[in-house]
Short mmCIF file of C-alpha atoms and ligand atoms in Angstrom, two decimals:
data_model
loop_
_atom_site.label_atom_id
_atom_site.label_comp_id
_atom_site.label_asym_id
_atom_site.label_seq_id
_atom_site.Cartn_x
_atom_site.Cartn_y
_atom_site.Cartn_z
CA UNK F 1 94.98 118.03 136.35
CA UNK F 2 96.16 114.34 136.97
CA UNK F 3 93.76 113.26 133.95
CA UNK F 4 94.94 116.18 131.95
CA UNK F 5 98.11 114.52 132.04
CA UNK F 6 97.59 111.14 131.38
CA UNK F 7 95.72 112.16 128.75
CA UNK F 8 98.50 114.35 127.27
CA UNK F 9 100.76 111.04 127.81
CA UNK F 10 98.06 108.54 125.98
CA UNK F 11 98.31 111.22 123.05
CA UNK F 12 102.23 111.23 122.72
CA UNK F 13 102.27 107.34 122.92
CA UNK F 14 99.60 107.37 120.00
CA UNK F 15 101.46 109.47 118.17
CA UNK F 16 104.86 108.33 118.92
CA UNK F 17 103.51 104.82 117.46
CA UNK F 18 101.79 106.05 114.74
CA UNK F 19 105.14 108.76 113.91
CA UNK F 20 104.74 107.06 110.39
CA UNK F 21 102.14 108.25 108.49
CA UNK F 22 102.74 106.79 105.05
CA UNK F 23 102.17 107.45 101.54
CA UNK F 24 98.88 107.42 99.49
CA UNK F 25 98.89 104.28 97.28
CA UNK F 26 95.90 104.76 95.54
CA UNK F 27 92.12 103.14 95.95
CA UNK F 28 90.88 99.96 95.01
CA UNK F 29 87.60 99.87 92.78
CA UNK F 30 85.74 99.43 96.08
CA UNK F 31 86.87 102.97 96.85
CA UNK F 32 89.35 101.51 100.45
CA UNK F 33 92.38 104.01 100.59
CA UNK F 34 95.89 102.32 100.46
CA UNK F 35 98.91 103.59 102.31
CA UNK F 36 102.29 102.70 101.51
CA UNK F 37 104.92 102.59 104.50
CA UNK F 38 109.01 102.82 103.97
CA UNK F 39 110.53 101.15 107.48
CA UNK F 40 114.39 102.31 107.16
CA UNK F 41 117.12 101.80 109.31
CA UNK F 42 120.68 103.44 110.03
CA UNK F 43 122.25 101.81 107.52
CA UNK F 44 119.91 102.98 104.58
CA UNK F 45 118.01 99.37 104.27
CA UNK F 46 114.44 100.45 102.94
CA UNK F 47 111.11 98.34 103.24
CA UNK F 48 108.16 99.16 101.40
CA UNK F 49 105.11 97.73 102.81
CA UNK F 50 101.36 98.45 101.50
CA UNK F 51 98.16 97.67 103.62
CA UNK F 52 96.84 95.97 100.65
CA UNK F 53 97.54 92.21 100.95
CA UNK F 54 100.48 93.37 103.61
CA UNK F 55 102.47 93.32 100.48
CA UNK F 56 106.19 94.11 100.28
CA UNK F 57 106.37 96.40 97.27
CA UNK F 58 110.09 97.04 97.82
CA UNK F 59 113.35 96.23 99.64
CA UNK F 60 116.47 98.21 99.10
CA UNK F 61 119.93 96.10 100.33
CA UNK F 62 123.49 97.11 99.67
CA UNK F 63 125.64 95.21 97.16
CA UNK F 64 129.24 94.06 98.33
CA UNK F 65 130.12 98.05 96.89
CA UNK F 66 127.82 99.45 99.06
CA UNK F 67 124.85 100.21 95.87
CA UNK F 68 121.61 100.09 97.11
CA UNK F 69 119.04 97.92 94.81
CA UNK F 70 115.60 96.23 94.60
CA UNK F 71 115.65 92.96 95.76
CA UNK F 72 111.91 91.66 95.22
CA UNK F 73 109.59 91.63 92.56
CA UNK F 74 106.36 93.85 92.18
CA UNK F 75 105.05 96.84 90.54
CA UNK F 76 105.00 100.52 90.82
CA UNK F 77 101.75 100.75 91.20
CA UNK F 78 98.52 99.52 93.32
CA UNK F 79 96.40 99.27 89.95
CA UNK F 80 98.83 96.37 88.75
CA UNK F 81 99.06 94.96 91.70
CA UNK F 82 95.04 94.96 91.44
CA UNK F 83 95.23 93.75 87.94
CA UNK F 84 97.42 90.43 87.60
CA UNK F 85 100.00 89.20 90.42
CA UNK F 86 101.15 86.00 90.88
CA UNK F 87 100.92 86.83 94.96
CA UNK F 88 104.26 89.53 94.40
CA UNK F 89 105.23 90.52 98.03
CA UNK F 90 101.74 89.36 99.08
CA UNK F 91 100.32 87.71 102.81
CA UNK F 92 99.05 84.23 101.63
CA UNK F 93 96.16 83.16 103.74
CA UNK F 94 93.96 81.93 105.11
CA UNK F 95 95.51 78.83 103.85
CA UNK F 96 98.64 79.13 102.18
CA UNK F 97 99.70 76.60 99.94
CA UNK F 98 97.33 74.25 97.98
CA UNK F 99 94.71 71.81 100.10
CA UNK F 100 93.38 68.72 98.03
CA UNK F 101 90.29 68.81 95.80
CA UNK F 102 89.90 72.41 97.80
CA UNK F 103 87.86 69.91 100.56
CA UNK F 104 88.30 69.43 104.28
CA UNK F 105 86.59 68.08 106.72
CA UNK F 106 87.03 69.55 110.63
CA UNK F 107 85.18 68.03 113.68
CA UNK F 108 82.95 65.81 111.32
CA UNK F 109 81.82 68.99 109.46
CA UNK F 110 83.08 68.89 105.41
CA UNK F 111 84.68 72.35 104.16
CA UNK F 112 84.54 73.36 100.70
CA UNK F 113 86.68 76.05 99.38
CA UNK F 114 87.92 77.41 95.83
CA UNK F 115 89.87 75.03 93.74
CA UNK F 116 91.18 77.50 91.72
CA UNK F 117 94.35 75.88 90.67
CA UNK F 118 94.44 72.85 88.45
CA UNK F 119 91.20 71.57 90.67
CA UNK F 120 92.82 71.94 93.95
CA UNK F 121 92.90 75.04 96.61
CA UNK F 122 95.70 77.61 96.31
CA UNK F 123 96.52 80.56 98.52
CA UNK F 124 93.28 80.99 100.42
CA UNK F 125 91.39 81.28 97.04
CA UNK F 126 89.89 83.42 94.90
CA UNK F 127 89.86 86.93 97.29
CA UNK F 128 92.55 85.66 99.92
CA UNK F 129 94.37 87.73 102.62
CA UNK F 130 96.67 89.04 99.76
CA UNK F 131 93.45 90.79 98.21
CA UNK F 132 92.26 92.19 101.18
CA UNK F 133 92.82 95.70 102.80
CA UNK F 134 94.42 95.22 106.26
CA UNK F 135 93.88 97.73 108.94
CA UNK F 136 97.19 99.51 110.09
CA UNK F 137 97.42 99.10 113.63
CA UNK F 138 100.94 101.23 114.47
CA UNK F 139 103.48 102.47 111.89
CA UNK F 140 107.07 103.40 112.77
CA UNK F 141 110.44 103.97 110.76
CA UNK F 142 111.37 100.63 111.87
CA UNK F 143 107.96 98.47 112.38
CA UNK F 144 103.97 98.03 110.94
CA UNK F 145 101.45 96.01 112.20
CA UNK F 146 98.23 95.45 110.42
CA UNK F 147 95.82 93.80 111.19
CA UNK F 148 92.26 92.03 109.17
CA UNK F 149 89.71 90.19 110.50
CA UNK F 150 88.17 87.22 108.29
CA UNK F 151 84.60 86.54 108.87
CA UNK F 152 83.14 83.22 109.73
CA UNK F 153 82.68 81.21 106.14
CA UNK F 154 85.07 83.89 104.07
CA UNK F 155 86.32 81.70 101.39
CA UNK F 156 84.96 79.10 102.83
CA UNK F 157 86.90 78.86 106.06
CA UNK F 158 84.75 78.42 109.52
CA UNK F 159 85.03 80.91 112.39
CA UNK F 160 85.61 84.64 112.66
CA UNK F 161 89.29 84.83 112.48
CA UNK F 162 91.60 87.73 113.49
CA UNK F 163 95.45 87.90 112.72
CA UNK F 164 97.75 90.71 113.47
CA UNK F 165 100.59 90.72 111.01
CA UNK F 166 103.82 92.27 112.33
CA UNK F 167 106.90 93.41 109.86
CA UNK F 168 110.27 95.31 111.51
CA UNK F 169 113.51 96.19 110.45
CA UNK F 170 116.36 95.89 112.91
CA UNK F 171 119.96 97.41 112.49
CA UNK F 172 121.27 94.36 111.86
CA UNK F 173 119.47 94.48 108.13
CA UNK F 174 116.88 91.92 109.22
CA UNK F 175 112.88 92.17 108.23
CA UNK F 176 111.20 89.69 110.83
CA UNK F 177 107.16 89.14 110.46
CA UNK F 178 105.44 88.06 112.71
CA UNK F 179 101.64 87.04 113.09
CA UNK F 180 99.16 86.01 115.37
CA UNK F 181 95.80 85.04 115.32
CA UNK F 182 92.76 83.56 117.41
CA UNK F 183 89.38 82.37 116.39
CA UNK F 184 85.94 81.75 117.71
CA UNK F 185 85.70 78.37 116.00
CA UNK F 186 87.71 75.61 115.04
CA UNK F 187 89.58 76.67 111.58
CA UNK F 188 92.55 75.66 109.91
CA UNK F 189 95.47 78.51 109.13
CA UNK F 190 98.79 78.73 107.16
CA UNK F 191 99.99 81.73 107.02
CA UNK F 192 103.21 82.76 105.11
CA UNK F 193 104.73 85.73 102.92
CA UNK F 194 104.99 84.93 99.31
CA UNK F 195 107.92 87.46 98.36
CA UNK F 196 110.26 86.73 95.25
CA UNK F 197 113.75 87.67 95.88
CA UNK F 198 116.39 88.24 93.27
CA UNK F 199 119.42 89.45 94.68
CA UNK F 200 120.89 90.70 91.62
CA UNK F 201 119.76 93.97 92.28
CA UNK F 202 116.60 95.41 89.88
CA UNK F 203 115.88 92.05 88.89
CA UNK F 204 118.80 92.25 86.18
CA UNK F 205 118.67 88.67 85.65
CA UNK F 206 116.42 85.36 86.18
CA UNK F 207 117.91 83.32 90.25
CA UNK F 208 119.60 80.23 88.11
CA UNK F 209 122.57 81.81 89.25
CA UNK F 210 121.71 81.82 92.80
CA UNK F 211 123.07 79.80 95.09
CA UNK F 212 120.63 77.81 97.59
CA UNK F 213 121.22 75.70 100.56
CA UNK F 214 118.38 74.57 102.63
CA UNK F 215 118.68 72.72 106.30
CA UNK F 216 116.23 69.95 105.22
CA UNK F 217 116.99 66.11 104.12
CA UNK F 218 113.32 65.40 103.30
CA UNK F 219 111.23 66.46 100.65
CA UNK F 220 107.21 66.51 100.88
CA UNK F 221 106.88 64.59 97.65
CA UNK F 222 103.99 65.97 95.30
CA UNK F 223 101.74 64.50 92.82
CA UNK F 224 101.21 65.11 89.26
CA UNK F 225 98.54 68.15 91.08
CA UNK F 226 101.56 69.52 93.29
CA UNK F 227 99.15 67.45 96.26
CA UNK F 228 101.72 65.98 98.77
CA UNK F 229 101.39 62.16 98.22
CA UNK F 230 101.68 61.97 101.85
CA UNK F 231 105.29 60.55 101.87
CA UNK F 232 108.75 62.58 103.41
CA UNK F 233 111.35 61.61 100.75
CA UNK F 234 114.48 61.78 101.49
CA UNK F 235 116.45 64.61 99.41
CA UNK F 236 119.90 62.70 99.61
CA UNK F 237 121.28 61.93 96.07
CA UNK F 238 118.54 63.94 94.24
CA UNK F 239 118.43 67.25 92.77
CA UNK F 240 116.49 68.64 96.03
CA UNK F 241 119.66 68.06 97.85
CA UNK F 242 120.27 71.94 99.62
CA UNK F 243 121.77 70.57 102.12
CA UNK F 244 125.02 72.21 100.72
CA UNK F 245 125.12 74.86 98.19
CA UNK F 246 124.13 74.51 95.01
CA UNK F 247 123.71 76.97 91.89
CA UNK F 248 119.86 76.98 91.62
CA UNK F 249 120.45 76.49 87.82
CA UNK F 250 122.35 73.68 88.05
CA UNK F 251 119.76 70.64 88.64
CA UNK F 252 116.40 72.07 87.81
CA UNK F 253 116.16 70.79 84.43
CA UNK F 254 117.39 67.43 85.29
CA UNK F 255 114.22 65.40 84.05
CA UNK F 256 115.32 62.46 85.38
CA UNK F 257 114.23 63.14 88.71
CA UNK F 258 109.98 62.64 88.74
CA UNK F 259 109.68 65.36 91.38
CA UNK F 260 111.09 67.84 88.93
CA UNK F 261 108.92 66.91 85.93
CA UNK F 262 105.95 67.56 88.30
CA UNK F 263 107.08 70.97 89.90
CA UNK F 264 108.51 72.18 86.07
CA UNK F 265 111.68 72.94 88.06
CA UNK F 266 111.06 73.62 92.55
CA UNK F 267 107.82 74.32 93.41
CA UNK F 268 107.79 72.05 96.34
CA UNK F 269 107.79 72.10 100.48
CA UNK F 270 110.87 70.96 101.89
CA UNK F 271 110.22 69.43 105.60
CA UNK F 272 113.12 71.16 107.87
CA UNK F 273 115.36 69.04 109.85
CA UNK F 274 115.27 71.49 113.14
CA UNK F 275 113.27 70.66 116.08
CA UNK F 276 108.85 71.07 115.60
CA UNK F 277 108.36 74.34 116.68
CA UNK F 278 111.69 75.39 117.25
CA UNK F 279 113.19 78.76 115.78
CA UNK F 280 116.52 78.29 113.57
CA UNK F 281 118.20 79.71 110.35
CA UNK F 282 116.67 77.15 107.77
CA UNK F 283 117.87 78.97 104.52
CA UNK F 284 120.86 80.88 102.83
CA UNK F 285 121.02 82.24 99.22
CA UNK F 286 123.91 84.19 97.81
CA UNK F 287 124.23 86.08 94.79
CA UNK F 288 127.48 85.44 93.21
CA UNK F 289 127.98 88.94 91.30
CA UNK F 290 126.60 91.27 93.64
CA UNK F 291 127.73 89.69 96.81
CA UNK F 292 124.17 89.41 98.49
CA UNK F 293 122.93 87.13 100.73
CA UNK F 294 119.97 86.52 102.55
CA UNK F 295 119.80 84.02 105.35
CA UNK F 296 115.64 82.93 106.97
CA UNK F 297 114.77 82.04 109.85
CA UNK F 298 111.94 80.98 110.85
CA UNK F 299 109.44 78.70 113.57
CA UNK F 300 107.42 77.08 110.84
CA UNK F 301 108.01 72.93 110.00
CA UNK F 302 108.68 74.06 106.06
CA UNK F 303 109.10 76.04 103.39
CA UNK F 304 108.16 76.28 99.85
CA UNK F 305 110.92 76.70 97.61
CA UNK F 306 109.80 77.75 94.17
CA UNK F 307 111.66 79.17 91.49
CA UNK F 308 108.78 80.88 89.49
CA UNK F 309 108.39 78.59 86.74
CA UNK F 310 105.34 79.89 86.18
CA UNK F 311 106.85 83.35 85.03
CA UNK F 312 106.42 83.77 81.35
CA UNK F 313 107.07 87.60 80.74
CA UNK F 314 103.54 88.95 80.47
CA UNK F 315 104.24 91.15 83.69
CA UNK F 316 106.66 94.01 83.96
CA UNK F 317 107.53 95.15 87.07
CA UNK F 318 109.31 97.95 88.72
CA UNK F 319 112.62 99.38 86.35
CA UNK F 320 110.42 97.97 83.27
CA UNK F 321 111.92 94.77 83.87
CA UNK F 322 109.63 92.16 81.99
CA UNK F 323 109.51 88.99 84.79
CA UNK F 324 110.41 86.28 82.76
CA UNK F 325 110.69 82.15 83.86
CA UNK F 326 112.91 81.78 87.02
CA UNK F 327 113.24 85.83 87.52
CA UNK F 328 112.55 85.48 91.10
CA UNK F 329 112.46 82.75 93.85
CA UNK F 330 110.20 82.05 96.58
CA UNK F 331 111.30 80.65 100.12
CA UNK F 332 107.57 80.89 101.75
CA UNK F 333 107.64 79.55 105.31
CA UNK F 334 105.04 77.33 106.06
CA UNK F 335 102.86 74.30 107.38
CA UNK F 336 103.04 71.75 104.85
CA UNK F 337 100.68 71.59 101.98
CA UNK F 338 97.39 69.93 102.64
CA UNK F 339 97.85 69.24 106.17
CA UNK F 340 94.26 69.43 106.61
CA UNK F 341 93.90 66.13 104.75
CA UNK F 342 97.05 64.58 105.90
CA UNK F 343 96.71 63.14 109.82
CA UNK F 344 100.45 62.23 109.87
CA UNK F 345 101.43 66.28 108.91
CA UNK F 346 101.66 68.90 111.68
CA UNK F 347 98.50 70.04 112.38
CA UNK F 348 97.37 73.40 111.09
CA UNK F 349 94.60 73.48 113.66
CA UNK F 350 93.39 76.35 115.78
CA UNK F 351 90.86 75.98 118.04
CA UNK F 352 89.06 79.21 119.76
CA UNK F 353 91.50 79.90 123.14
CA UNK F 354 94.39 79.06 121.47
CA UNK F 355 96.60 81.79 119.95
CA UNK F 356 98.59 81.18 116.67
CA UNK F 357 102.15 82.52 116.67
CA UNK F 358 104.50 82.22 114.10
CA UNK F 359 107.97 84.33 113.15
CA UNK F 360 109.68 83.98 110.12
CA UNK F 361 112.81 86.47 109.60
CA UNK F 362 114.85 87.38 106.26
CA UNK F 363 118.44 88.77 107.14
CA UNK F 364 120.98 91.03 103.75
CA UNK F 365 124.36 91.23 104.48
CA UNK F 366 127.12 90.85 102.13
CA UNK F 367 128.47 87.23 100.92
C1 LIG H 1 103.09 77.82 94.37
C2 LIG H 1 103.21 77.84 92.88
C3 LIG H 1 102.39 78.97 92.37
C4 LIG H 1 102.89 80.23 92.99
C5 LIG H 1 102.12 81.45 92.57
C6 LIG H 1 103.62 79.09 94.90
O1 LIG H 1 103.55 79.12 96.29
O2 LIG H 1 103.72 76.72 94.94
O3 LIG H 1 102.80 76.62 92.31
O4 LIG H 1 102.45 79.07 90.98
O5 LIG H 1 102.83 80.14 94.39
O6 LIG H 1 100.79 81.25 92.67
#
């Protein structure tokens, strides 16, 4: 009788975590069924969340008159997301970010990965964490967690990695994610969410009218490769300045700054003045007509600010909205680029025993 119970208890707990079932999302050619999730809360914010790539298909926020709208890019369907995406939405892993030449070396032992971009490593490479079908672990109305587990050598990488991958949405209108992850040999790991916001609303326009401010007075400075050169610069009197406000629009084309020839506008990792390791507010972008903002937070030394310069219209997304330059903008939290080449960076070392953990959060609330 006293095992008849507890069993009847395991059962309600199972299903009382798993009270979200999901929608179909399609297959992909390997034949892996996709579910898409919709976390909502009290006051009508909606996340859409996919177990392909852990990929945030949609999130609904209120405009200063209460309309709920779209604020990320992506597609309606799994099938485009297949097809072309420049990471929409997507989990970038197992190193996000680019890493030199695609070459590290670890414990005397040389790593070679994809150098898919320009001749260096981007994203993981060419079937990354944002390709991959994650296992759902527990679905709710408010949180998922998913979970994959990268074999020793995928992509290159060394050891049998396993991350758990975390998204909720509290009544306060906030979407944390959280991940962790352990390994049984020495690997290196960035993990980060590659979303593109525009807060317009439906993507109605490109972000130049956004307005950005950033908690960071240094810059990782990049080469002609978008490789950090290894040097901090400060931001101060340049147009990577965030340390106030500033329209997005209003400095990216200024060609006299070097660092902006190279990115073609911000594609770079700012270095955040908070405390290593600490968890703070780092970001804030408002959307002047709508009255959106979204404030992040996160643990993470950095964060790549990039204002999709490499959007050129050939995708259309969700409300048949072709994505043109600068529709969306990316604030991906982050180690800093090539830290596995760069002694002086933060390490992005983890050694079996060790557990990575790492919470970034984006808050909508009304400017
Ligand atoms: C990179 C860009 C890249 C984009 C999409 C960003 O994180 O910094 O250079 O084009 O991801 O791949």
């Amino acid at each position: 009788m006293k095992y008849c119970f507890l069993a009847l208890f395991f059962m309600s707990q199972n299903l009382l975590a798993m009270h979200n079932p999901g929608k179909p999302f399609g297959q992909t050619p390997a034949g892996e069924s996709v579910t898409l999730f919709t976390l909502k809360n009290a006051k009508g914010m909606e996340v859409h969340i996919m177990n392909y790539g852990g990929i945030i298909q949609k999130i609904l926020t209120p405009d200063r008159t209460g309309k709920l709208e779209d604020v990320v890019l992506g597609f309606e369907t799994l099938d485009e997301y297949i097809k072309d995406t420049p990471y929409f939405g997507a989990i970038v892993g197992r190193f996000g970010n680019r890493i030199a030449a695609g070459k590290f070396t670890l414990d005397g032992k040389e790593y070679t990965l994809a150098a898919q971009n320009n001749g260096q490593h981007l994203h993981g490479g060419l079937v990354g964490f944002d390709k991959k079908v994650w296992q759902v672990l527990e679905a709710s109305d408010r949180s998922l967690s998913l979970s994959y587990i990268s074999k020793d050598l995928e992509e290159g990488f060394p050891g049998n990695l396993s991350v758990k991958l975390t998204y909720t949405l509290s009544e306060e209108n906030e979407l944390g994610i959280s991940y962790e992850a352990t390994t049984d040999k020495a690997t290196v790991l960035n993990l980060s969410n590659h979303s593109y916001f525009n807060l317009s609303g439906n993507a109605k326009r490109d972000i130049l009218a956004h307005e950005v401010q950033i908690n960071a007075s240094r810059l990782v400075a990049v080469n002609k490769v978008l490789i950090p050169t290894g040097v901090l610069a400060p931001v101060a009197g340049t147009p990577f300045d965030f340390t106030k406000s500033h329209v997005v629009g209003d400095r990216i084309n200024d060609t006299s700054s070097e660092q902006i020839v190279l990115g073609g506008g911000y594609d770079h990792c700012w270095a955040l003045d908070k405390p290593f390791g600490s968890y703070a507010k780092i970001a804030t972008v408002v959307e002047p007509v709508s009255g959106r903002k979204m404030v992040v937070s996160t643990d993470q030394p950095g964060v790549q600010f990039y204002t999709g310069n490499f959007l050129d219209g050939h995708l259309t997304g969700k409300y048949g909205v072709a994505y043109g330059k600068r529709f969306g903008l990316c604030l991906e939290t982050e180690h800093f680029p090539d830290s596995p080449n760069q002694s002086a960076f933060p390490s992005t070392v983890l050694r079996p025993g060790d557990t990575y953990k790492t919470k970034t959060a984006y808050q909508f609330s009304i400017n």
